[in-house]
GROMACS .gro file of C-alpha atoms in nm:
model
  335
    1MET     CA    1   0.000   0.000   0.000
    2LEU     CA    2   0.121   0.351  -0.085
    3CYS     CA    3  -0.152   0.541   0.097
    4SER     CA    4  -0.511   0.511   0.204
    5SER     CA    5  -0.787   0.752   0.303
    6ILE     CA    6  -1.084   0.754   0.535
    7CYS     CA    7  -1.442   0.711   0.418
    8HIS     CA    8  -1.743   0.772   0.641
    9THR     CA    9  -1.822   0.403   0.611
   10ASP     CA   10  -1.504   0.332   0.807
   11ILE     CA   11  -1.636   0.548   1.090
   12SER     CA   12  -1.969   0.364   1.078
   13MET     CA   13  -1.782   0.037   1.122
   14ILE     CA   14  -1.597   0.175   1.422
   15GLN     CA   15  -1.929   0.284   1.573
   16GLY     CA   16  -2.083  -0.058   1.513
   17SER     CA   17  -2.265  -0.057   1.180
   18PRO     CA   18  -2.524  -0.338   1.167
   19LEU     CA   19  -2.398  -0.422   0.817
   20PHE     CA   20  -2.050  -0.511   0.943
   21GLN     CA   21  -2.063  -0.735   1.247
   22PHE     CA   22  -1.728  -0.908   1.201
   23TYR     CA   23  -1.453  -0.856   1.456
   24PRO     CA   24  -1.162  -0.815   1.492
   25LEU     CA   25  -1.172  -0.602   1.177
   26VAL     CA   26  -0.895  -0.435   0.976
   27LEU     CA   27  -1.041  -0.113   0.840
   28GLY     CA   28  -0.996   0.076   0.515
   29HIS     CA   29  -1.136   0.025   0.165
   30GLU     CA   30  -1.004   0.339  -0.007
   31GLY     CA   31  -0.642   0.327  -0.115
   32VAL     CA   32  -0.376   0.281  -0.378
   33GLY     CA   33  -0.081   0.047  -0.393
   34VAL     CA   34   0.182  -0.122  -0.605
   35VAL     CA   35   0.164  -0.490  -0.699
   36GLU     CA   36   0.435  -0.688  -0.522
   37THR     CA   37   0.351  -1.041  -0.636
   38VAL     CA   38   0.071  -1.214  -0.828
   39GLY     CA   39  -0.083  -1.559  -0.832
   40ASP     CA   40  -0.013  -1.805  -1.112
   41GLU     CA   41  -0.340  -1.735  -1.296
   42VAL     CA   42  -0.330  -1.353  -1.274
   43LYS     CA   43  -0.283  -1.199  -1.618
   44SER     CA   44  -0.435  -0.849  -1.597
   45VAL     CA   45  -0.176  -0.694  -1.362
   46LYS     CA   46   0.191  -0.758  -1.298
   47GLU     CA   47   0.457  -0.676  -1.043
   48GLY     CA   48   0.517  -0.299  -1.026
   49ASP     CA   49   0.172  -0.195  -1.152
   50MET     CA   50  -0.004   0.084  -0.963
   51VAL     CA   51  -0.355  -0.029  -0.868
   52ILE     CA   52  -0.658   0.079  -0.668
   53PRO     CA   53  -0.897  -0.162  -0.493
   54THR     CA   54  -1.270  -0.163  -0.561
   55TYR     CA   55  -1.552  -0.335  -0.378
   56VAL     CA   56  -1.752  -0.382  -0.700
   57GLY     CA   57  -1.639  -0.626  -0.968
   58GLU     CA   58  -1.712  -0.639  -1.341
   59CYS     CA   59  -1.698  -0.969  -1.529
   60GLN     CA   60  -1.847  -0.810  -1.845
   61GLU     CA   61  -2.041  -1.131  -1.910
   62CYS     CA   62  -2.317  -1.172  -1.648
   63GLU     CA   63  -2.675  -1.050  -1.689
   64ASN     CA   64  -2.616  -0.728  -1.497
   65CYS     CA   65  -2.287  -0.645  -1.666
   66ILE     CA   66  -2.426  -0.677  -2.019
   67SER     CA   67  -2.767  -0.525  -1.950
   68GLY     CA   68  -2.640  -0.173  -1.894
   69LYS     CA   69  -2.898  -0.139  -1.615
   70SER     CA   70  -2.679  -0.214  -1.314
   71ASN     CA   71  -2.317  -0.210  -1.202
   72LEU     CA   72  -2.375  -0.492  -0.952
   73CYS     CA   73  -2.184  -0.777  -1.110
   74LEU     CA   74  -2.331  -1.119  -1.034
   75THR     CA   75  -2.004  -1.304  -1.084
   76TYR     CA   76  -1.797  -1.075  -0.860
   77PRO     CA   77  -2.053  -0.932  -0.616
   78VAL     CA   78  -2.015  -0.682  -0.334
   79MET     CA   79  -1.871  -0.876  -0.041
   80LEU     CA   80  -2.037  -0.824   0.298
   81THR     CA   81  -1.905  -1.138   0.468
   82GLY     CA   82  -1.587  -0.988   0.610
   83LEU     CA   83  -1.391  -1.232   0.395
   84MET     CA   84  -1.244  -1.259   0.046
   85PRO     CA   85  -1.452  -1.421  -0.232
   86ASP     CA   86  -1.300  -1.761  -0.152
   87ASN     CA   87  -1.420  -1.723   0.210
   88THR     CA   88  -1.071  -1.675   0.347
   89SER     CA   89  -0.888  -1.391   0.511
   90ARG     CA   90  -0.518  -1.351   0.438
   91MET     CA   91  -0.474  -1.139   0.751
   92SER     CA   92  -0.426  -1.259   1.107
   93CYS     CA   93  -0.291  -1.139   1.439
   94LYS     CA   94  -0.140  -1.377   1.694
   95GLY     CA   95  -0.307  -1.667   1.520
   96GLN     CA   96  -0.653  -1.507   1.513
   97ARG     CA   97  -0.833  -1.440   1.184
   98LEU     CA   98  -0.884  -1.073   1.099
   99TYR     CA   99  -1.189  -0.967   0.898
  100LEU     CA  100  -1.208  -0.725   0.605
  101PRO     CA  101  -1.453  -0.438   0.539
  102SER     CA  102  -1.498  -0.537   0.173
  103THR     CA  103  -1.266  -0.718  -0.068
  104CYS     CA  104  -0.950  -0.619   0.118
  105ALA     CA  105  -0.827  -0.392   0.397
  106THR     CA  106  -0.621  -0.084   0.310
  107TRP     CA  107  -0.518   0.048   0.651
  108SER     CA  108  -0.216  -0.179   0.635
  109GLU     CA  109   0.132  -0.194   0.488
  110TYR     CA  110   0.040  -0.491   0.267
  111THR     CA  111  -0.289  -0.642   0.160
  112VAL     CA  112  -0.405  -0.934  -0.052
  113ILE     CA  113  -0.695  -0.891  -0.294
  114ASP     CA  114  -0.877  -1.091  -0.561
  115VAL     CA  115  -0.760  -0.949  -0.895
  116ASN     CA  116  -1.121  -0.909  -1.008
  117TYR     CA  117  -1.154  -0.621  -0.762
  118LEU     CA  118  -0.853  -0.424  -0.883
  119VAL     CA  119  -0.818  -0.142  -1.135
  120LYS     CA  120  -0.481  -0.055  -1.285
  121VAL     CA  121  -0.406   0.320  -1.302
  122ASP     CA  122  -0.135   0.535  -1.458
  123PRO     CA  123   0.169   0.550  -1.225
  124SER     CA  124   0.190   0.926  -1.285
  125MET     CA  125  -0.134   0.974  -1.093
  126ASN     CA  126  -0.112   1.147  -0.756
  127PRO     CA  127  -0.143   0.862  -0.501
  128ALA     CA  128  -0.376   1.058  -0.271
  129HIS     CA  129  -0.605   1.139  -0.563
  130ALA     CA  130  -0.603   0.776  -0.671
  131SER     CA  131  -0.714   0.682  -0.320
  132PHE     CA  132  -0.998   0.937  -0.330
  133ILE     CA  133  -1.147   0.791  -0.649
  134SER     CA  134  -1.143   0.434  -0.515
  135CYS     CA  135  -1.470   0.512  -0.333
  136GLY     CA  136  -1.594   0.850  -0.203
  137PHE     CA  137  -1.548   1.104  -0.482
  138SER     CA  138  -1.624   0.852  -0.757
  139THR     CA  139  -1.943   0.740  -0.582
  140GLY     CA  140  -2.081   1.093  -0.597
  141TYR     CA  141  -1.959   1.159  -0.950
  142GLY     CA  142  -2.103   0.830  -1.072
  143ALA     CA  143  -2.440   0.895  -0.909
  144ALA     CA  144  -2.481   1.209  -1.120
  145TRP     CA  145  -2.337   1.048  -1.432
  146LYS     CA  146  -2.468   0.691  -1.427
  147GLU     CA  147  -2.764   0.680  -1.188
  148ALA     CA  148  -2.941   1.014  -1.220
  149ARG     CA  149  -2.809   1.081  -1.573
  150VAL     CA  150  -2.829   1.453  -1.505
  151GLU     CA  151  -2.940   1.647  -1.812
  152LYS     CA  152  -2.796   1.968  -1.951
  153GLY     CA  153  -2.971   2.277  -1.814
  154SER     CA  154  -3.121   2.091  -1.517
  155SER     CA  155  -3.123   2.180  -1.147
  156VAL     CA  156  -2.959   1.974  -0.872
  157ALA     CA  157  -2.949   1.968  -0.492
  158VAL     CA  158  -2.674   1.788  -0.298
  159PHE     CA  159  -2.722   1.709   0.072
  160GLY     CA  160  -2.387   1.682   0.249
  161LEU     CA  161  -2.068   1.829   0.107
  162GLY     CA  162  -1.810   1.570   0.198
  163ALA     CA  163  -1.612   1.388  -0.071
  164VAL     CA  164  -1.922   1.205  -0.198
  165GLY     CA  165  -2.128   1.524  -0.220
  166LEU     CA  166  -1.848   1.716  -0.388
  167GLY     CA  167  -1.821   1.433  -0.639
  168ALA     CA  168  -2.194   1.464  -0.713
  169ILE     CA  169  -2.153   1.839  -0.763
  170SER     CA  170  -1.861   1.779  -0.998
  171GLY     CA  171  -2.056   1.522  -1.197
  172ALA     CA  172  -2.359   1.749  -1.226
  173LYS     CA  173  -2.138   2.034  -1.347
  174MET     CA  174  -1.967   1.814  -1.606
  175LEU     CA  175  -2.309   1.707  -1.738
  176GLY     CA  176  -2.425   2.066  -1.779
  177ALA     CA  177  -2.653   2.131  -1.480
  178THR     CA  178  -2.704   2.506  -1.451
  179LYS     CA  179  -2.824   2.529  -1.090
  180ILE     CA  180  -2.637   2.322  -0.834
  181ILE     CA  181  -2.744   2.375  -0.472
  182GLY     CA  182  -2.523   2.247  -0.191
  183ILE     CA  183  -2.672   2.185   0.155
  184ASP     CA  184  -2.452   2.148   0.464
  185ILE     CA  185  -2.458   2.265   0.826
  186ASN     CA  186  -2.088   2.356   0.804
  187ASP     CA  187  -2.033   2.700   0.650
  188MET     CA  188  -1.674   2.610   0.569
  189LYS     CA  189  -1.806   2.370   0.303
  190ARG     CA  190  -1.926   2.664   0.091
  191GLU     CA  191  -1.578   2.728  -0.047
  192LYS     CA  192  -1.526   2.357  -0.121
  193GLY     CA  193  -1.859   2.331  -0.300
  194GLU     CA  194  -1.793   2.635  -0.515
  195ALA     CA  195  -1.454   2.495  -0.618
  196PHE     CA  196  -1.627   2.187  -0.762
  197GLY     CA  197  -1.909   2.375  -0.936
  198MET     CA  198  -2.178   2.457  -0.677
  199THR     CA  199  -2.382   2.767  -0.767
  200HIS     CA  200  -2.586   2.812  -0.444
  201PHE     CA  201  -2.526   2.718  -0.080
  202ILE     CA  202  -2.773   2.650   0.201
  203ASN     CA  203  -2.693   2.607   0.569
  204PRO     CA  204  -3.027   2.480   0.708
  205SER     CA  205  -2.915   2.545   1.066
  206ASN     CA  206  -2.946   2.918   0.990
  207SER     CA  207  -3.321   2.889   0.921
  208ASP     CA  208  -3.637   2.761   1.086
  209LYS     CA  209  -3.750   2.619   0.753
  210SER     CA  210  -3.684   2.263   0.638
  211PRO     CA  211  -3.398   2.197   0.396
  212SER     CA  212  -3.645   2.099   0.123
  213ALA     CA  213  -3.835   2.425   0.168
  214LEU     CA  214  -3.512   2.622   0.137
  215VAL     CA  215  -3.424   2.434  -0.182
  216LYS     CA  216  -3.766   2.515  -0.327
  217GLU     CA  217  -3.715   2.883  -0.250
  218LEU     CA  218  -3.407   2.873  -0.474
  219SER     CA  219  -3.585   2.681  -0.749
  220GLY     CA  220  -3.898   2.881  -0.819
  221GLY     CA  221  -4.106   2.699  -0.559
  222MET     CA  222  -4.109   2.380  -0.765
  223GLY     CA  223  -3.799   2.200  -0.642
  224VAL     CA  224  -3.504   2.064  -0.837
  225ASP     CA  225  -3.484   1.798  -1.107
  226TYR     CA  226  -3.236   1.580  -0.917
  227SER     CA  227  -3.118   1.552  -0.560
  228PHE     CA  228  -2.844   1.348  -0.396
  229GLU     CA  229  -2.854   1.245  -0.030
  230CYS     CA  230  -2.490   1.190   0.069
  231THR     CA  231  -2.502   1.183   0.450
  232GLY     CA  232  -2.684   0.867   0.555
  233VAL     CA  233  -2.885   1.072   0.806
  234GLY     CA  234  -3.231   0.912   0.816
  235PRO     CA  235  -3.463   1.217   0.809
  236LEU     CA  236  -3.278   1.363   0.510
  237LEU     CA  237  -3.403   1.080   0.292
  238THR     CA  238  -3.750   1.234   0.289
  239GLU     CA  239  -3.608   1.586   0.267
  240SER     CA  240  -3.397   1.501  -0.037
  241LEU     CA  241  -3.698   1.357  -0.218
  242GLU     CA  242  -3.929   1.641  -0.111
  243ALA     CA  243  -3.675   1.888  -0.254
  244THR     CA  244  -3.739   1.756  -0.606
  245LYS     CA  245  -4.021   1.838  -0.847
  246ALA     CA  246  -4.354   1.660  -0.803
  247GLY     CA  247  -4.423   1.422  -1.091
  248SER     CA  248  -4.069   1.405  -1.227
  249GLY     CA  249  -3.810   1.461  -0.954
  250LYS     CA  250  -3.548   1.196  -0.887
  251ALA     CA  251  -3.355   1.151  -0.564
  252ILE     CA  252  -3.048   0.928  -0.532
  253THR     CA  253  -2.943   0.807  -0.189
  254LEU     CA  254  -2.570   0.745  -0.144
  255GLY     CA  255  -2.509   0.780   0.229
  256LEU     CA  256  -2.493   0.475   0.452
  257GLY     CA  257  -2.552   0.541   0.819
  258ASN     CA  258  -2.587   0.308   1.116
  259GLU     CA  259  -2.965   0.269   1.082
  260THR     CA  260  -3.097  -0.014   0.866
  261PHE     CA  261  -3.456   0.117   0.890
  262VAL     CA  262  -3.564   0.482   0.879
  263SER     CA  263  -3.902   0.656   0.880
  264PHE     CA  264  -4.007   0.789   0.541
  265GLY     CA  265  -4.264   1.043   0.421
  266LEU     CA  266  -4.492   0.843   0.193
  267LEU     CA  267  -4.649   1.151   0.033
  268SER     CA  268  -4.311   1.258  -0.099
  269ILE     CA  269  -4.293   0.957  -0.328
  270PHE     CA  270  -4.669   0.925  -0.381
  271PHE     CA  271  -4.671   1.237  -0.598
  272GLY     CA  272  -4.467   1.087  -0.876
  273ARG     CA  273  -4.114   1.134  -0.752
  274THR     CA  274  -3.851   0.858  -0.778
  275LEU     CA  275  -3.614   0.743  -0.504
  276LYS     CA  276  -3.319   0.525  -0.602
  277GLY     CA  277  -3.030   0.375  -0.412
  278THR     CA  278  -2.686   0.320  -0.556
  279VAL     CA  279  -2.365   0.129  -0.483
  280PHE     CA  280  -2.045   0.300  -0.597
  281GLY     CA  281  -2.255   0.555  -0.784
  282GLY     CA  282  -2.353   0.300  -1.047
  283LEU     CA  283  -1.993   0.286  -1.174
  284LYS     CA  284  -1.839  -0.023  -1.330
  285PRO     CA  285  -1.473  -0.048  -1.230
  286ILE     CA  286  -1.333  -0.151  -1.570
  287SER     CA  287  -1.564   0.044  -1.800
  288ASP     CA  288  -1.610   0.363  -1.599
  289LEU     CA  289  -1.346   0.411  -1.330
  290SER     CA  290  -1.068   0.434  -1.587
  291ILE     CA  291  -1.249   0.733  -1.740
  292ILE     CA  292  -1.256   0.912  -1.404
  293ALA     CA  293  -0.889   0.828  -1.347
  294ASP     CA  294  -0.804   0.981  -1.685
  295LYS     CA  295  -0.993   1.298  -1.593
  296CYS     CA  296  -0.793   1.313  -1.269
  297ILE     CA  297  -0.463   1.294  -1.456
  298LYS     CA  298  -0.586   1.575  -1.683
  299GLN     CA  299  -0.669   1.773  -1.367
  300GLU     CA  300  -1.034   1.818  -1.461
  301PHE     CA  301  -1.126   1.793  -1.090
  302PRO     CA  302  -0.974   2.007  -0.811
  303LEU     CA  303  -0.906   1.698  -0.599
  304GLU     CA  304  -0.641   1.887  -0.404
  305LYS     CA  305  -0.935   2.060  -0.233
  306LEU     CA  306  -1.035   1.726  -0.080
  307PHE     CA  307  -0.691   1.669   0.073
  308THR     CA  308  -0.709   1.857   0.404
  309HIS     CA  309  -0.521   1.639   0.655
  310GLU     CA  310  -0.258   1.366   0.664
  311VAL     CA  311  -0.152   1.111   0.926
  312GLN     CA  312   0.091   0.822   0.937
  313LEU     CA  313  -0.054   0.473   0.964
  314THR     CA  314   0.101   0.445   1.311
  315ASP     CA  315  -0.101   0.751   1.417
  316ILE     CA  316  -0.432   0.631   1.273
  317GLU     CA  317  -0.621   0.701   1.596
  318GLU     CA  318  -0.572   1.074   1.534
  319ALA     CA  319  -0.773   1.051   1.213
  320SER     CA  320  -1.116   1.022   1.376
  321GLU     CA  321  -1.047   1.337   1.576
  322LEU     CA  322  -0.934   1.523   1.263
  323LEU     CA  323  -1.264   1.436   1.094
  324LYS     CA  324  -1.446   1.635   1.363
  325GLN     CA  325  -1.271   1.956   1.258
  326PRO     CA  326  -1.491   2.185   1.044
  327SER     CA  327  -1.213   2.226   0.786
  328CYS     CA  328  -1.167   1.852   0.732
  329VAL     CA  329  -1.280   1.678   0.414
  330LYS     CA  330  -1.043   1.386   0.357
  331VAL     CA  331  -0.770   1.244   0.579
  332VAL     CA  332  -0.490   1.074   0.386
  333ILE     CA  333  -0.308   0.790   0.560
  334LYS     CA  334   0.057   0.767   0.463
  335ILE     CA  335   0.194   0.415   0.470
   0.00000   0.00000   0.00000
């Protein structure tokens, strides 16, 4: 591993996410590394290649891969067992098996991963930026690009301006959205949002009105065409949908909190709106992630704005405290 970074999902695991009940657990799913050795049957990467891990595979042959309707490969599915696809873990401590958050664990000096969950990238790519696109930023960008399919001239609202939200803003801008509203209770996120293409900012803590009502005030009372819920905070699921236009609005939920069930306003969806979930923003690692990586190399995204803090792997416990700082977006872990 060259470096890793922290995703909110890692924090959820630390707090006891009901989706990840495997302990002891080695954290980290964002990262970038260099191939040290490969198995006998590995042909797609070789020693010395720079690679990023993914938790979504792409066989390019199964029903989902060829349909164009989903990025959830049936041959190489999302792993939620705490183990590798062959039901093993290649990590242990004092003879005890260590579990993984997805297909590997990146908060480590070395890791072992099934080659079907790896993407080769150009070695000239900034390692920190490569780590960012292995999950957070790409998830938001893909949600705008592949899931919502944002149209030119449309309006967008993004709830939560972390790396995922900033990715959604960037994707909406690239696709030609003309009004992009960012919603966050941290005023310091305004500058970050504007750097990625946000046109309007709302801090709902400064008003007695609901976030959806504030979005409607900025969109002629009708709401926006698309919204993206990037926080995983339960009540914002209804708010993100209510912020869209009745009859045609589409809300994409990307955040994953610690609640498996949340209350939901039925009337919000009853009036013709659409709510859709997404894994990795609908991106396919082979077909799509390479395109985002190429854009990064061409500096089409200001990814340096995401990089706010850095810690050594040996000081990883400092990272969770850094995330509490208002100025923090992404913490890079140097290995």
